[in-house]
Coordinates of C-alpha atoms in Angstrom, one line a residue:
Chain A
M27 CA 56.1 -32.7 -26.7
E28 CA 59.0 -34.9 -26.7
R29 CA 59.9 -35.5 -23.4
R30 CA 63.4 -37.3 -22.4
I31 CA 61.8 -38.8 -19.1
R32 CA 58.7 -40.2 -21.6
I33 CA 62.1 -41.9 -23.7
A34 CA 63.6 -43.1 -20.6
L35 CA 60.9 -44.6 -19.5
G36 CA 59.7 -46.2 -22.3
R37 CA 56.6 -44.5 -22.3
P38 CA 54.3 -43.6 -25.4
E39 CA 53.3 -40.0 -26.0
P40 CA 49.9 -39.5 -24.8
Q41 CA 47.0 -40.4 -27.1
G42 CA 43.7 -38.5 -27.2
S43 CA 41.9 -37.9 -23.8
R44 CA 41.3 -40.0 -21.2
A45 CA 38.1 -41.5 -19.8
P46 CA 38.5 -42.2 -16.7
E47 CA 34.7 -43.5 -15.8
E48 CA 35.6 -46.2 -19.1
Q49 CA 38.7 -47.7 -16.9
P50 CA 37.2 -50.2 -14.1
T51 CA 39.4 -49.9 -10.9
P52 CA 41.9 -52.8 -10.4
D53 CA 41.6 -55.1 -7.5
V54 CA 43.5 -53.4 -4.6
G55 CA 47.0 -56.1 -3.9
S56 CA 47.4 -56.4 -8.3
A57 CA 48.4 -52.9 -8.5
S58 CA 51.7 -52.0 -9.9
I59 CA 53.9 -50.2 -8.2
K60 CA 54.3 -46.5 -9.2
L61 CA 56.6 -44.9 -7.1
K62 CA 58.5 -46.3 -4.4
T63 CA 61.1 -45.0 -1.8
V64 CA 64.6 -46.7 -0.8
G65 CA 66.5 -45.9 2.3
L66 CA 64.8 -42.0 1.7
N67 CA 66.6 -39.5 4.4
V68 CA 65.8 -36.1 4.1
R69 CA 67.8 -33.8 5.8
Y70 CA 67.6 -29.7 6.1
G71 CA 71.0 -28.4 7.3
G72 CA 71.9 -30.5 9.7
T73 CA 68.6 -31.7 11.1
I74 CA 67.4 -34.9 9.8
A75 CA 63.9 -35.0 9.0
L76 CA 62.9 -38.2 7.9
K77 CA 64.6 -40.8 8.0
E78 CA 64.9 -44.7 6.4
I79 CA 61.2 -44.5 4.6
N80 CA 60.8 -47.8 2.4
L81 CA 56.9 -46.9 0.9
S82 CA 55.9 -48.1 -2.0
I83 CA 53.1 -46.2 -3.9
P84 CA 50.7 -48.1 -6.2
D85 CA 49.7 -47.3 -9.2
N86 CA 46.4 -46.1 -10.1
R87 CA 45.6 -46.3 -6.2
V88 CA 44.8 -43.2 -3.3
T89 CA 47.3 -43.6 -1.1
A90 CA 47.0 -41.4 2.5
I91 CA 49.5 -40.1 4.5
I92 CA 48.7 -38.9 8.1
G93 CA 50.7 -38.1 11.2
P94 CA 51.0 -35.9 13.6
S95 CA 52.2 -32.6 12.8
G96 CA 56.0 -31.9 12.3
C97 CA 56.8 -36.2 11.0
G98 CA 58.0 -35.0 7.6
K99 CA 54.8 -36.0 5.4
S100 CA 55.1 -32.5 3.3
T101 CA 58.6 -33.3 3.5
L102 CA 57.9 -36.8 1.9
L103 CA 55.0 -35.9 0.0
R104 CA 57.7 -33.2 -1.5
C105 CA 60.6 -35.8 -2.3
F106 CA 58.1 -37.6 -4.7
N107 CA 58.5 -34.1 -6.9
R108 CA 61.4 -33.3 -6.3
M109 CA 60.3 -29.4 -4.7
N110 CA 62.7 -30.4 -1.7
D111 CA 65.3 -29.5 -4.5
L112 CA 63.8 -25.6 -4.2
I113 CA 64.9 -25.7 -0.2
P114 CA 68.0 -24.6 -0.5
D115 CA 69.8 -26.5 2.2
A116 CA 68.0 -29.6 2.0
R117 CA 69.5 -32.9 1.6
V118 CA 68.3 -36.2 0.0
E119 CA 69.7 -39.1 0.6
G120 CA 68.4 -43.0 -0.9
K121 CA 66.2 -43.5 -3.7
V122 CA 63.6 -42.6 -5.2
L123 CA 61.6 -44.7 -7.8
F124 CA 59.3 -43.6 -10.6
N125 CA 58.3 -46.3 -12.7
D126 CA 61.6 -47.9 -11.8
L127 CA 63.7 -44.7 -12.5
D128 CA 65.5 -43.1 -10.0
L129 CA 64.1 -39.4 -9.4
Y130 CA 67.6 -38.3 -8.5
A131 CA 69.8 -39.9 -10.5
P132 CA 71.8 -37.5 -12.9
G133 CA 70.2 -36.3 -15.7
V134 CA 67.2 -36.4 -14.4
D135 CA 65.1 -33.0 -15.3
A136 CA 63.5 -32.1 -12.1
T137 CA 61.2 -29.5 -13.9
E138 CA 60.1 -32.5 -16.6
I139 CA 59.4 -34.5 -13.0
R140 CA 57.2 -31.8 -12.4
Y141 CA 55.1 -32.4 -14.7
L142 CA 54.6 -36.1 -14.4
I143 CA 54.3 -35.5 -11.2
G144 CA 51.8 -32.7 -10.5
M145 CA 51.2 -31.5 -7.3
V146 CA 48.0 -29.3 -5.7
F147 CA 49.1 -26.9 -2.6
Q148 CA 46.9 -26.4 0.6
R149 CA 45.5 -23.2 -0.3
P150 CA 44.0 -23.0 -3.8
N151 CA 46.7 -20.7 -5.9
P152 CA 45.2 -20.2 -9.9
F153 CA 47.5 -17.4 -11.6
P154 CA 46.1 -14.4 -11.7
K155 CA 44.6 -15.4 -15.2
S156 CA 41.8 -16.7 -17.2
V157 CA 40.2 -20.0 -16.0
Y158 CA 41.0 -20.5 -19.2
D159 CA 45.0 -19.3 -19.3
N160 CA 45.0 -21.6 -15.8
V161 CA 44.5 -24.6 -17.6
A162 CA 46.1 -23.7 -20.7
F163 CA 49.3 -22.4 -18.9
G164 CA 51.0 -25.7 -18.7
P165 CA 50.8 -27.1 -22.4
R166 CA 51.5 -23.6 -23.9
I167 CA 54.5 -23.8 -22.3
N168 CA 55.1 -27.1 -23.2
G169 CA 54.6 -26.1 -26.9
Y170 CA 51.5 -28.0 -27.2
H171 CA 50.2 -28.6 -30.6
G172 CA 47.0 -30.2 -30.6
N173 CA 43.8 -28.1 -29.9
L174 CA 44.1 -26.5 -26.7
D175 CA 40.4 -25.8 -26.4
E176 CA 39.4 -29.4 -26.1
L177 CA 42.4 -29.9 -24.2
V178 CA 41.3 -26.7 -21.9
E179 CA 37.7 -28.2 -21.6
E180 CA 38.3 -32.3 -21.1
S181 CA 40.9 -30.7 -18.5
L182 CA 38.5 -29.1 -16.7
R183 CA 35.8 -31.9 -17.0
Q184 CA 37.9 -34.1 -15.1
A185 CA 38.2 -31.7 -12.7
A186 CA 34.3 -31.9 -12.5
L187 CA 34.5 -27.4 -12.6
W188 CA 34.2 -27.6 -16.8
D189 CA 30.0 -27.1 -15.7
E190 CA 30.1 -24.6 -13.4
V191 CA 32.7 -22.3 -15.4
K192 CA 32.0 -23.0 -19.3
D193 CA 30.6 -19.9 -19.5
R194 CA 33.0 -17.7 -17.8
L195 CA 35.9 -19.2 -19.2
K196 CA 38.0 -15.7 -19.4
K197 CA 36.8 -14.6 -16.8
S198 CA 39.7 -14.3 -14.2
G199 CA 40.2 -18.0 -12.0
L200 CA 40.3 -15.9 -9.0
T201 CA 37.1 -14.9 -8.7
L202 CA 36.4 -18.6 -8.6
S203 CA 34.9 -19.7 -4.8
G204 CA 37.8 -21.8 -3.0
G205 CA 36.1 -25.4 -3.5
Q206 CA 36.4 -24.2 -7.7
Q207 CA 39.6 -22.4 -7.1
Q208 CA 41.2 -26.1 -5.9
R209 CA 39.1 -27.5 -8.5
L210 CA 41.0 -25.4 -11.0
C211 CA 44.1 -25.9 -9.7
I212 CA 43.5 -29.9 -10.2
A213 CA 42.4 -29.3 -13.9
R214 CA 46.0 -27.6 -14.2
A215 CA 47.8 -30.1 -13.1
L216 CA 45.9 -32.5 -15.0
A217 CA 46.1 -30.2 -18.4
V218 CA 49.9 -31.0 -18.9
N219 CA 48.8 -35.7 -18.3
P220 CA 51.0 -36.2 -15.9
E221 CA 50.4 -40.1 -13.8
V222 CA 50.7 -38.8 -10.6
I223 CA 49.1 -36.3 -8.1
L224 CA 50.5 -35.4 -5.1
M225 CA 48.2 -33.1 -2.8
D226 CA 49.2 -31.4 0.4
E227 CA 46.3 -31.1 2.6
P228 CA 44.2 -29.8 -0.5
C229 CA 40.6 -29.7 1.2
S230 CA 42.1 -27.6 4.3
A231 CA 41.2 -24.2 3.3
L232 CA 37.9 -25.4 2.0
D233 CA 34.3 -25.6 3.7
P234 CA 33.0 -29.3 4.3
I235 CA 30.6 -29.5 1.2
A236 CA 33.8 -28.2 -1.1
S237 CA 35.9 -30.7 0.7
L238 CA 33.8 -33.5 0.6
A239 CA 33.7 -32.4 -3.8
I240 CA 37.0 -32.6 -3.6
E241 CA 37.3 -35.9 -2.2
D242 CA 34.9 -37.1 -4.8
L243 CA 36.9 -35.8 -7.6
I244 CA 40.0 -37.5 -6.4
R245 CA 38.1 -41.0 -6.0
S246 CA 37.1 -40.4 -9.8
L247 CA 40.1 -39.6 -10.5
S248 CA 41.7 -42.2 -8.6
R249 CA 40.9 -44.5 -11.9
S250 CA 43.1 -42.8 -14.2
Y251 CA 46.0 -41.3 -11.5
T252 CA 48.0 -42.1 -9.1
I253 CA 47.2 -39.8 -6.4
I254 CA 49.2 -39.7 -2.8
I255 CA 47.6 -36.9 -0.5
V256 CA 48.5 -35.4 2.7
T257 CA 46.4 -35.1 5.0
H258 CA 45.3 -34.0 8.8
N259 CA 41.8 -35.2 8.7
M260 CA 41.5 -38.7 9.5
Q261 CA 38.0 -39.6 8.4
Q262 CA 39.3 -38.2 5.1
A263 CA 41.7 -40.1 4.6
A264 CA 39.7 -42.9 5.7
R265 CA 37.2 -42.1 3.2
V266 CA 39.3 -41.0 0.1
S267 CA 42.1 -43.3 0.3
D268 CA 42.8 -47.3 -0.8
E269 CA 45.8 -46.9 1.3
T270 CA 47.5 -45.0 4.0
A271 CA 51.2 -44.8 5.3
F272 CA 51.1 -42.9 9.2
L273 CA 54.6 -41.9 9.5
T274 CA 56.1 -40.2 13.1
A275 CA 58.3 -38.4 14.4
G276 CA 60.7 -40.5 16.9
A277 CA 62.5 -38.9 20.1
D278 CA 65.2 -37.2 17.6
R279 CA 62.4 -35.4 15.2
A280 CA 63.2 -37.1 12.4
G281 CA 59.7 -38.3 11.0
F282 CA 59.7 -42.7 10.3
L283 CA 56.7 -44.6 8.9
V284 CA 55.2 -47.2 11.2
E285 CA 52.5 -48.5 9.6
H286 CA 51.0 -49.2 5.5
S287 CA 48.7 -50.5 5.0
N288 CA 45.0 -50.7 3.4
T289 CA 42.9 -48.2 4.9
R290 CA 40.4 -50.6 6.3
Q291 CA 42.8 -52.7 7.8
I292 CA 44.4 -49.0 9.7
F293 CA 41.2 -47.9 10.5
T294 CA 39.6 -50.7 12.2
N295 CA 42.7 -52.9 13.3
P296 CA 46.3 -51.0 12.9
T297 CA 49.1 -53.3 14.0
D298 CA 51.6 -51.2 15.6
E299 CA 49.7 -49.5 18.9
R300 CA 51.4 -46.2 18.0
T301 CA 49.2 -46.2 15.0
E302 CA 46.3 -47.1 17.3
A303 CA 46.9 -43.8 19.8
Y304 CA 47.2 -41.1 16.7
I305 CA 44.2 -43.2 14.7
T306 CA 41.7 -42.6 18.1
G307 CA 43.2 -39.2 19.2
R308 CA 45.5 -40.2 22.0
F309 CA 48.3 -39.1 20.6
G310 CA 49.8 -36.5 18.1
Chain B
M13 CA 43.4 -32.4 29.8
R14 CA 44.5 -35.8 28.7
V15 CA 43.3 -36.0 24.8
R16 CA 40.5 -38.2 24.5
S17 CA 39.7 -38.8 28.7
G18 CA 36.2 -37.9 27.5
L19 CA 36.0 -40.5 25.2
D20 CA 38.0 -42.8 27.4
R21 CA 34.7 -41.8 30.2
Q22 CA 32.1 -42.3 27.6
L23 CA 33.2 -45.6 27.1
R24 CA 33.3 -47.0 30.8
M25 CA 30.3 -45.2 31.5
L26 CA 29.2 -47.6 28.5
Q27 CA 30.6 -50.8 29.5
D28 CA 29.0 -50.1 33.0
E29 CA 25.7 -49.8 31.0
V30 CA 26.5 -53.3 29.5
L31 CA 27.4 -55.2 32.9
M32 CA 24.3 -53.7 34.6
M33 CA 22.1 -55.1 31.7
G34 CA 24.0 -58.1 31.9
G35 CA 23.2 -58.4 35.5
M36 CA 19.4 -57.4 34.9
V37 CA 19.4 -60.5 32.4
E38 CA 21.0 -62.8 35.7
K39 CA 18.4 -61.9 37.5
S40 CA 15.6 -62.6 35.1
I41 CA 16.7 -65.7 34.4
A42 CA 17.6 -66.7 37.7
R43 CA 14.0 -65.8 38.8
A44 CA 12.2 -67.3 35.8
L45 CA 14.3 -70.7 36.7
D46 CA 12.7 -70.1 40.6
S47 CA 9.4 -69.4 39.6
L48 CA 9.1 -72.8 37.3
T49 CA 11.2 -74.8 40.5
R50 CA 8.4 -73.6 42.6
R51 CA 5.7 -73.1 40.3
D52 CA 4.8 -69.5 41.6
L53 CA 3.0 -68.3 38.4
E54 CA 3.0 -64.6 40.4
A55 CA 7.0 -64.6 40.1
A56 CA 7.1 -65.7 36.8
E57 CA 4.4 -62.3 36.1
Q58 CA 6.8 -60.4 37.1
V59 CA 10.3 -62.4 35.2
I60 CA 7.6 -60.7 32.0
R61 CA 6.8 -57.6 33.0
E62 CA 10.3 -57.2 33.9
D63 CA 11.6 -57.3 30.3
D64 CA 10.4 -54.4 29.3
Y65 CA 13.3 -53.0 31.5
I66 CA 15.9 -54.9 29.8
D67 CA 14.5 -54.3 26.2
R68 CA 14.7 -50.1 27.8
K69 CA 18.2 -50.8 28.7
R70 CA 19.0 -52.3 24.6
F71 CA 17.7 -48.8 23.1
D72 CA 19.4 -46.6 25.7
I73 CA 22.9 -48.0 25.3
E74 CA 22.4 -48.5 21.7
E75 CA 21.2 -44.8 21.5
H76 CA 24.7 -43.4 23.6
C77 CA 27.1 -45.7 21.0
I78 CA 25.2 -43.7 18.3
D79 CA 25.7 -40.5 20.1
L80 CA 29.6 -41.2 20.1
I81 CA 29.4 -42.6 17.0
A82 CA 28.2 -39.5 15.7
T83 CA 30.3 -36.6 17.6
Q84 CA 33.3 -38.7 18.4
Q85 CA 34.0 -40.3 14.9
P86 CA 35.8 -43.2 16.8
M87 CA 38.5 -45.5 15.0
A88 CA 39.8 -48.4 15.4
G89 CA 39.8 -49.7 18.7
D90 CA 37.5 -47.4 20.0
L91 CA 35.0 -48.5 17.0
R92 CA 35.7 -51.8 17.9
I93 CA 34.6 -51.3 21.1
L94 CA 30.8 -49.5 20.2
I95 CA 30.4 -52.0 17.6
S96 CA 31.5 -54.8 19.9
I97 CA 28.6 -53.8 22.2
L98 CA 25.8 -52.7 19.8
H99 CA 26.2 -56.4 19.2
I100 CA 26.2 -57.8 22.5
T101 CA 22.9 -55.8 24.0
V102 CA 21.0 -57.4 20.9
E103 CA 22.5 -60.7 22.5
L104 CA 21.2 -59.7 26.0
E105 CA 17.7 -58.8 25.4
R106 CA 17.6 -61.7 23.5
M107 CA 18.7 -64.1 26.2
G108 CA 16.5 -61.6 28.4
D109 CA 13.7 -62.6 26.1
Y110 CA 14.1 -66.3 26.5
A111 CA 14.1 -65.7 30.2
E112 CA 10.3 -64.1 29.8
G113 CA 10.3 -67.8 27.6
I114 CA 10.6 -69.6 30.4
A115 CA 8.2 -67.8 32.4
R116 CA 5.8 -67.8 30.0
I117 CA 5.6 -70.9 30.0
N118 CA 5.4 -72.0 33.5
V119 CA 2.3 -69.6 33.6
L120 CA 0.9 -71.3 30.1
M121 CA 1.1 -74.6 32.7
G122 CA -0.9 -73.1 35.1
D123 CA -2.0 -75.7 37.7
E124 CA -0.2 -78.5 36.4
P125 CA 2.3 -80.6 38.6
L126 CA 6.0 -81.0 37.2
L127 CA 6.5 -83.4 34.9
K128 CA 9.4 -84.3 37.3
P129 CA 11.9 -82.6 39.7
L130 CA 14.0 -80.2 37.8
I131 CA 17.5 -81.5 37.9
D132 CA 19.1 -81.4 34.6
I133 CA 17.4 -77.9 33.8
P134 CA 18.6 -76.4 37.0
R135 CA 22.3 -77.5 35.9
M136 CA 21.8 -76.0 32.6
A137 CA 20.4 -72.7 33.9
E138 CA 23.6 -72.4 36.0
K139 CA 26.1 -72.8 33.3
A140 CA 24.2 -70.5 30.6
T141 CA 24.8 -68.2 32.8
S142 CA 27.9 -68.4 34.3
M143 CA 28.9 -68.6 30.3
L144 CA 26.7 -65.0 30.5
R145 CA 29.0 -63.3 33.9
R146 CA 32.4 -64.7 32.6
S147 CA 31.2 -63.5 28.6
L148 CA 31.1 -59.9 30.3
D149 CA 34.1 -60.5 32.3
A150 CA 36.1 -61.5 29.6
M151 CA 34.8 -58.2 28.1
V152 CA 36.0 -56.1 30.8
N153 CA 39.5 -57.6 31.0
R154 CA 39.3 -57.9 27.1
D155 CA 40.5 -61.7 27.8
T156 CA 40.3 -63.5 24.9
L157 CA 41.8 -66.5 26.6
T158 CA 38.0 -66.0 29.2
A159 CA 35.9 -65.5 26.1
L160 CA 37.3 -68.8 23.5
Q161 CA 37.0 -70.9 26.7
V162 CA 32.9 -69.6 27.1
C163 CA 32.5 -71.1 23.7
K164 CA 33.9 -74.2 24.4
D165 CA 31.3 -74.3 27.4
D166 CA 28.9 -74.4 24.9
D167 CA 29.4 -78.2 24.2
D168 CA 28.6 -79.1 28.0
V169 CA 24.7 -77.2 27.5
D170 CA 24.3 -78.9 24.1
A171 CA 25.7 -81.5 26.2
L172 CA 22.7 -81.2 29.0
Y173 CA 20.3 -80.3 26.2
D174 CA 20.7 -83.6 24.4
Q175 CA 19.7 -85.0 28.3
I176 CA 17.6 -83.5 28.8
Y177 CA 15.8 -84.6 25.6
R178 CA 16.3 -88.4 25.7
E179 CA 14.7 -88.3 29.1
L180 CA 11.9 -86.4 28.4
L181 CA 11.3 -88.6 24.9
L182 CA 11.4 -91.4 27.1
F183 CA 8.3 -90.4 29.4
M184 CA 6.6 -89.2 26.1
I185 CA 7.1 -92.8 24.6
Q186 CA 5.8 -94.7 27.8
D187 CA 3.2 -92.7 28.5
P188 CA 1.8 -90.4 26.1
S189 CA -0.3 -88.4 28.2
T190 CA 2.6 -86.9 29.7
I191 CA 3.5 -85.5 26.1
Q192 CA 2.1 -81.8 26.7
R193 CA 3.9 -81.2 30.2
A194 CA 6.9 -83.2 29.1
T195 CA 7.0 -80.9 25.8
Y196 CA 6.7 -77.8 28.4
L197 CA 10.1 -78.9 29.5
L198 CA 11.8 -79.1 26.3
W199 CA 10.7 -75.6 26.2
V200 CA 12.0 -74.8 28.7
A201 CA 15.6 -76.9 27.5
H202 CA 15.5 -75.0 24.4
D203 CA 15.7 -71.5 25.7
L204 CA 18.2 -72.3 28.2
E205 CA 20.3 -73.6 25.3
R206 CA 19.7 -70.7 23.0
I207 CA 20.5 -68.4 26.0
A208 CA 23.8 -70.6 26.0
D209 CA 24.4 -69.8 21.8
R210 CA 23.9 -66.1 22.8
A211 CA 26.8 -66.1 25.4
T212 CA 28.8 -67.6 22.7
N213 CA 28.0 -65.1 20.0
V214 CA 28.8 -62.2 22.9
A215 CA 32.4 -63.9 23.6
E216 CA 32.6 -63.9 20.2
R217 CA 32.6 -60.3 19.5
V218 CA 34.8 -59.9 22.9
V219 CA 37.2 -61.3 21.1
Y220 CA 36.3 -59.1 17.6
M221 CA 37.1 -56.3 20.4
V222 CA 40.1 -57.3 21.5
T223 CA 42.1 -58.6 18.1
G224 CA 39.5 -57.5 15.4
R225 CA 39.0 -61.2 14.3
M226 CA 35.4 -62.1 13.3
E227 CA 34.6 -65.5 13.0
E228 CA 32.5 -68.1 15.0
I229 CA 34.7 -70.0 17.3
N230 CA 32.0 -72.7 18.1
V231 CA 28.8 -73.7 16.6
S232 CA 26.2 -75.3 18.0
K233 CA 24.3 -78.0 17.4
Y234 CA 21.7 -76.7 17.7

């Protein structure tokens, strides 16, 4: 699995499986920066959607992005793995640095980026294939040479789904419940060994119990992965994230970053009154 | 309809309830002192009985806070208001207990006359009550300056307590037969000193409510 970007970043090929439980969570504050936006602007045609976003995402942490509808949270999230490239009139200015490498520099392969920076969407979207094939899909097209059965099991275990599906790996992924489907999508993202997982409202289509299961999963994955989650559910942001970034839209409807701090601070004593108004439900 | 107007109204009601409880405590302190000055045991018994109302009020406010936390998921400033009120009501309830304690000392003294006319003790009561009143004003007005001043004023109450302690000690040294009656008054002064300490705690909670800073602003000598 020769990967140009891994070489460019000096990152070694993955060796063996990860064991998230064995890795202690480092102290907040000592974390290095995994992703960083510098003067990021995003336009859709003539409309500016995001303005001057300077945001640093720490490694092996969960960062929540919150803000009212239409403030550009999902747009920002999509900048991190160049999903906006798929929107014809979207234009991205400024820099998005991933391990200090500019994701938008010429020669960077967007498809490669999307393996390293995986994404989980609002509605679970398993392929109409078996549970096994859903997870094996990415590694297969990457030409994975290792033991695929082991990789599938490992990915499903990390997604806290293995015990529930080990006896029906050949059944269609669409036969699973909504919460299981979402965990299957997470397992699918994990199978290609990403460094970052982007989650765009991953629980909005799930019932409360399935949502809490995903939240537990996010916490356990954060030991090994950098996770960025966009959520409308503030209690969820407060529960799962280490850091929280609050975005809002100005009079010109362009989204901008109001405050980014550790989650405890944001939810108990935010610095900016606009954050306070949003957090307490008085605005947005 | 304005967003969250329901929660805003509930928070205002809750604050009014705290003010009402503060008024009950203030009245209890004043009546305990008055009954002591007049050696009115009947009035003292009433203070003791009516402390139950203060205790009940504390639980009512607590339940109201818990309801709001469970149903409204308050965050940031709202959360700090509710957490502060939970603490403040505990402080008020304890102040009520000290007022009850003064009434009990009065009852305990029975027919014995006061060792001396009360001069500094009513002064202490007045200062402690003023601290209580101003700490709650600071809560209503979100006024940290007043809250900080309340914390500073605790030193004056401590100084009065020192003075009373020295004076009563002299009585006891000069005439050991006064030990019992002097001790009663010392207990009263101690209860008042504790009331002032509790008012300081209320003021500290007000600072937290407004700023999010949690700190002990003035550590009492006692």
